[in-house]
PDB file of C-alpha atoms and ligand atoms in Angstrom:
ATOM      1  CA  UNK A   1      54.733 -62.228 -29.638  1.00  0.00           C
ATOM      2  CA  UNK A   2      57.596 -61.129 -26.989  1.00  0.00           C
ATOM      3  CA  UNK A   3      57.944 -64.568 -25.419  1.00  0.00           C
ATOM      4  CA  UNK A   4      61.253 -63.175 -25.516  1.00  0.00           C
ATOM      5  CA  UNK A   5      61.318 -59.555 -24.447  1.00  0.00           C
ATOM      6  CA  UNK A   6      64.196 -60.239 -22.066  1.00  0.00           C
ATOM      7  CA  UNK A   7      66.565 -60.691 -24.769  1.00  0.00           C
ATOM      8  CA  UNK A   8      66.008 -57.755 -26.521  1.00  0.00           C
ATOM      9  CA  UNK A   9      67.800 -54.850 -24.693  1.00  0.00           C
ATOM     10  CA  UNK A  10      66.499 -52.054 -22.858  1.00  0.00           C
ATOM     11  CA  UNK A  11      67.951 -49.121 -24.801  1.00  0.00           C
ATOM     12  CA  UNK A  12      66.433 -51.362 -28.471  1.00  0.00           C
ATOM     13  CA  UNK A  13      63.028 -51.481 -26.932  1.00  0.00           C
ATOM     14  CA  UNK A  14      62.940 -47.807 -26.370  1.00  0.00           C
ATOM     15  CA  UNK A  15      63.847 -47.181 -29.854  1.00  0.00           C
ATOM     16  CA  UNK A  16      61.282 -49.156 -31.134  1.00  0.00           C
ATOM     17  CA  UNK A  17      58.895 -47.595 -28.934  1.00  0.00           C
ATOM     18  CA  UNK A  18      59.880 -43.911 -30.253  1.00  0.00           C
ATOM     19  CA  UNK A  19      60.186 -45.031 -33.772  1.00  0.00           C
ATOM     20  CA  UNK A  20      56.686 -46.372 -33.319  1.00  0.00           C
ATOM     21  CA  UNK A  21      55.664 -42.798 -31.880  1.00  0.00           C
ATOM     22  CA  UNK A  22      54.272 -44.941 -29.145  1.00  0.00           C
ATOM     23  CA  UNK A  23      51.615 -46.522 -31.528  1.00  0.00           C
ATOM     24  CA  UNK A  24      50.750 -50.328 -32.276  1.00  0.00           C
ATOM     25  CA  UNK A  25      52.386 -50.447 -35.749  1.00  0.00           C
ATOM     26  CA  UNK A  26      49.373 -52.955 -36.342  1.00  0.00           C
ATOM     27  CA  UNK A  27      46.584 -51.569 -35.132  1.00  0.00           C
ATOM     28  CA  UNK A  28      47.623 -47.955 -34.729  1.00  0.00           C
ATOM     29  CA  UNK A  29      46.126 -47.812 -31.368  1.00  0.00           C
ATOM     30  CA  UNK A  30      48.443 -44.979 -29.471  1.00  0.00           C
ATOM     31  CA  UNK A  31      50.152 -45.922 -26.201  1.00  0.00           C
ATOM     32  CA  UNK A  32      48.521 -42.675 -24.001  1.00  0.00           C
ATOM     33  CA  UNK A  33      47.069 -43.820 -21.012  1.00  0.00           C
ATOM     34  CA  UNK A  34      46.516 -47.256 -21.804  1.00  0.00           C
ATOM     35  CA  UNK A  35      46.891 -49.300 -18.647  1.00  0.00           C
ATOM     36  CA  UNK A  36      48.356 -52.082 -19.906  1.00  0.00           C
ATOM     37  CA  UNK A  37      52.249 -51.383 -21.091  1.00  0.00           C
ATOM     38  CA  UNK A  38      53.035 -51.558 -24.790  1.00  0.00           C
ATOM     39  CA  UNK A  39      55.196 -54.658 -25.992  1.00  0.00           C
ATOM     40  CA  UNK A  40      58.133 -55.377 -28.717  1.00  0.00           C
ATOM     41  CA  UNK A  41      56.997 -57.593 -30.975  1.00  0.00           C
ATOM     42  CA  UNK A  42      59.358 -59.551 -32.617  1.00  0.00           C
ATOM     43  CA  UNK A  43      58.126 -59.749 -36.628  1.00  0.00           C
ATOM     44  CA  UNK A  44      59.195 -63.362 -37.070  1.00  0.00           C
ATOM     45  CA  UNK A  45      59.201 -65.249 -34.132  1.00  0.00           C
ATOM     46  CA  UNK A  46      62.040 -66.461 -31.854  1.00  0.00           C
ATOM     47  CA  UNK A  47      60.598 -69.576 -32.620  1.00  0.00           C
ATOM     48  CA  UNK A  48      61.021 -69.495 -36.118  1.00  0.00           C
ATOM     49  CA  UNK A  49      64.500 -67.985 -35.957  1.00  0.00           C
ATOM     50  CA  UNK A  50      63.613 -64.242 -36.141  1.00  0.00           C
ATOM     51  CA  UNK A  51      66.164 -62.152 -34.659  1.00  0.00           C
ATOM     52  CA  UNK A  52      66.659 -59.089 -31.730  1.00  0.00           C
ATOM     53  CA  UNK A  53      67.640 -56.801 -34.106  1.00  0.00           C
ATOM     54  CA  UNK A  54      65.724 -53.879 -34.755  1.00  0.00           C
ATOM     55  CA  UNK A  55      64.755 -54.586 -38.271  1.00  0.00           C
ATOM     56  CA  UNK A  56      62.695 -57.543 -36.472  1.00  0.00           C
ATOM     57  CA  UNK A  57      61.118 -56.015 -34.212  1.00  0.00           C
ATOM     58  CA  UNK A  58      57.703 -53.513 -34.118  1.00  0.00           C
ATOM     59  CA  UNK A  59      55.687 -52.326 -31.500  1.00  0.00           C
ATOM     60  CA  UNK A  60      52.295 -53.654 -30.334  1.00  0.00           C
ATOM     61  CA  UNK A  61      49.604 -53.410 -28.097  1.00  0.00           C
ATOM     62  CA  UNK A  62      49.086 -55.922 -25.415  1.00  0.00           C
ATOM     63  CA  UNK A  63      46.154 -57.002 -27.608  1.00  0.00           C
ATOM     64  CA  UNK A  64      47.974 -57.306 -31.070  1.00  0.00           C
ATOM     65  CA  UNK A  65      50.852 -58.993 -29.622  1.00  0.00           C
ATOM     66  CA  UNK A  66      48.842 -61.679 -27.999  1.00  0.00           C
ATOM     67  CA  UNK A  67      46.559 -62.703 -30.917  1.00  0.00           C
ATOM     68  CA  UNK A  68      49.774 -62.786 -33.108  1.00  0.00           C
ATOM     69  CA  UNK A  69      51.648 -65.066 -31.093  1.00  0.00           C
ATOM     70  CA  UNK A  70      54.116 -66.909 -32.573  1.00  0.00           C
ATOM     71  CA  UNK A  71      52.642 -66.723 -35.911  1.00  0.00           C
ATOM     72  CA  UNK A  72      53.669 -65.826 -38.626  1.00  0.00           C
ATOM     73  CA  UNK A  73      51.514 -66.515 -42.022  1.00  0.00           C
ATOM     74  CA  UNK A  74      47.746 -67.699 -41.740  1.00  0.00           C
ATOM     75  CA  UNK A  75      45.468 -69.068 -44.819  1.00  0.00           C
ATOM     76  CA  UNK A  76      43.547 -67.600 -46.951  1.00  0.00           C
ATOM     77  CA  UNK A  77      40.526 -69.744 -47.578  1.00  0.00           C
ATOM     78  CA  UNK A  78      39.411 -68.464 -50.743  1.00  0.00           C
ATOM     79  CA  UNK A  79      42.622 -68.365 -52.536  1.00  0.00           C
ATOM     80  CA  UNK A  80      43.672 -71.533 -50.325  1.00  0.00           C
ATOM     81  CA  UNK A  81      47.116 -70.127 -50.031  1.00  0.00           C
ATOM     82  CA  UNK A  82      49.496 -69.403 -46.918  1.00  0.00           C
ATOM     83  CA  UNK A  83      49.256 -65.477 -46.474  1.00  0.00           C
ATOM     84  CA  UNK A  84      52.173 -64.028 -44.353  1.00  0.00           C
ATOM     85  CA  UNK A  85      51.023 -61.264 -42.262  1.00  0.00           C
ATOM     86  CA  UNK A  86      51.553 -57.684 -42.407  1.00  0.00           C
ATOM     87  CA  UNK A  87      55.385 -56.990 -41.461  1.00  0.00           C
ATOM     88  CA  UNK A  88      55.422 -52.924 -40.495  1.00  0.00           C
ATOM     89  CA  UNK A  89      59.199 -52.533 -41.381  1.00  0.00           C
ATOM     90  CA  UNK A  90      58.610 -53.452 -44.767  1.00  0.00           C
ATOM     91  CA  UNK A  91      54.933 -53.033 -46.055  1.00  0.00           C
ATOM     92  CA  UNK A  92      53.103 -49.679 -46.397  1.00  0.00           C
ATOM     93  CA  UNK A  93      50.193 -49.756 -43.518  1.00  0.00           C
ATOM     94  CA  UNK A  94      47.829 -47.992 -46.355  1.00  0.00           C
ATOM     95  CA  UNK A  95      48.326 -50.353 -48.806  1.00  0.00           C
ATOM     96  CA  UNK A  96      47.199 -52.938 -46.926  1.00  0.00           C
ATOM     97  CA  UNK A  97      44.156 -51.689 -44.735  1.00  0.00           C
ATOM     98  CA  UNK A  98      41.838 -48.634 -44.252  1.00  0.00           C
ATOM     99  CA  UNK A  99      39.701 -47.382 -41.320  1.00  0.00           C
ATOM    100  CA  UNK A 100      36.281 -46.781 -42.287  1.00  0.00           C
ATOM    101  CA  UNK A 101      33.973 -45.930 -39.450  1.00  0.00           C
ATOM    102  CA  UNK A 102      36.431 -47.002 -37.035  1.00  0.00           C
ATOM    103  CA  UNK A 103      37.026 -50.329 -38.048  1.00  0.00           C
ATOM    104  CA  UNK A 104      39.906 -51.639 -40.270  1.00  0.00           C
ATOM    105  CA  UNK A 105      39.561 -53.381 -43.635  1.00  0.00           C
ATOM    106  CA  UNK A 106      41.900 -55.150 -45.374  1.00  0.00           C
ATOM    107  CA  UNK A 107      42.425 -54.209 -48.796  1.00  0.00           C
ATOM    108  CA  UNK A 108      44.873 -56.914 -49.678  1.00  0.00           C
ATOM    109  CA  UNK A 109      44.788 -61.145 -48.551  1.00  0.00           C
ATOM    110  CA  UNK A 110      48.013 -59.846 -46.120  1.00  0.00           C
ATOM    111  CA  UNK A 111      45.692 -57.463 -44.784  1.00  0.00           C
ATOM    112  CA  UNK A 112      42.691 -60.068 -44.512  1.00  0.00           C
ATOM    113  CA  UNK A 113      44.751 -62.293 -42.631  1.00  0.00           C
ATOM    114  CA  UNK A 114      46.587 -59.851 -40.263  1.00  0.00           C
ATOM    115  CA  UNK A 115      43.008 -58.666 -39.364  1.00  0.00           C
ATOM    116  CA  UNK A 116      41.135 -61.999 -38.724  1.00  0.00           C
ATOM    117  CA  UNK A 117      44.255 -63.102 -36.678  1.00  0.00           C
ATOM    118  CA  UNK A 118      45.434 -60.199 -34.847  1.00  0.00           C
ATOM    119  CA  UNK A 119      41.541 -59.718 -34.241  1.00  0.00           C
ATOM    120  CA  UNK A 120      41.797 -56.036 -35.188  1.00  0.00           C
ATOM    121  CA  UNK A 121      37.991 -55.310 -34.992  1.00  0.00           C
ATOM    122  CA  UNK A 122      36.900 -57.807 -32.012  1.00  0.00           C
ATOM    123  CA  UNK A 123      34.122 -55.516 -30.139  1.00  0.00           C
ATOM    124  CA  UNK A 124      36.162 -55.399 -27.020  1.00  0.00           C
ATOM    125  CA  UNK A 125      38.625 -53.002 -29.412  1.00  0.00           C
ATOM    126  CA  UNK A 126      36.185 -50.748 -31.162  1.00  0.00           C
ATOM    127  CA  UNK A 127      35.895 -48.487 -28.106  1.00  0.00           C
ATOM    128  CA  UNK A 128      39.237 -47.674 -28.610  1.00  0.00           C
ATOM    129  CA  UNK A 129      38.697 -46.592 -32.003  1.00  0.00           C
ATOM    130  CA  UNK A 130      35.618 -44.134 -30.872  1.00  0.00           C
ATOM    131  CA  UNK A 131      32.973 -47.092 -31.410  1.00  0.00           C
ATOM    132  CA  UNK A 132      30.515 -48.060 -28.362  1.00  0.00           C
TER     133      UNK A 132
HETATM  134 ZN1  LIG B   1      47.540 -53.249 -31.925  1.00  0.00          ZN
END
């Protein structure tokens, strides 16, 4: 989450914004006309030591950002293992989730746990993906 958006300069967020094409890099939701303002998310955490650079940093909607928190790794109960989530500067989106009828499915345990956490398909969301 950008507890810590301050520190990350104005003229880094907008390139993370345009190298984003003004999309959630988790949810792919696009930044047009949305009335709440787009946010850098850092990947790992200020609180665990992640860093303002770029290569930490994605962009996320208001609702990504704020289920992700600080977080960085959840469990996954039926392996019983720590899953790290989904990190969009170095995973392939595709190879870790698919829409299918609007809603996103994991295809991988980093995509099952980026998707319970960051609560891609709460109902609140679908809307936005053309679901009523
Ligand atoms: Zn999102």
């Amino acid at each position: 989450m950008s507890t810590n958006n301050s520190s990350v300069p104005a003229s880094t967020r907008r390139l993370v914004a345009e190298r984003a094409n003004y999309a959630c890099e988790y949810c792919l939701a696009e930044d047009v006309g949305s009335f709440i303002g787009f946010e850098v998310d850092h990947i790992i955490s200020r609180k665990h030591r992640g860093s303002n650079d770029a290569i930490n940093l994605a962009y996320a909607c208001p609702d990504c950002n704020r289920s992700k928190g600080s977080d960085i790794a959840s469990i996954d109960w039926e392996n019983r293992e720590i899953v790290r989530f989904y990190n969009p500067r170095t995973d392939i989106w595709a190879e870790h989730f698919r829409l299918a009828g609007g809603f996103i499915e994991p295809l991988t345990p980093i995509g099952k746990v980026t998707v319970d956490i960051l609560r891609f398909n709460d109902k609140i969301r679908l809307p936005d993906r053309g679901i009523f």
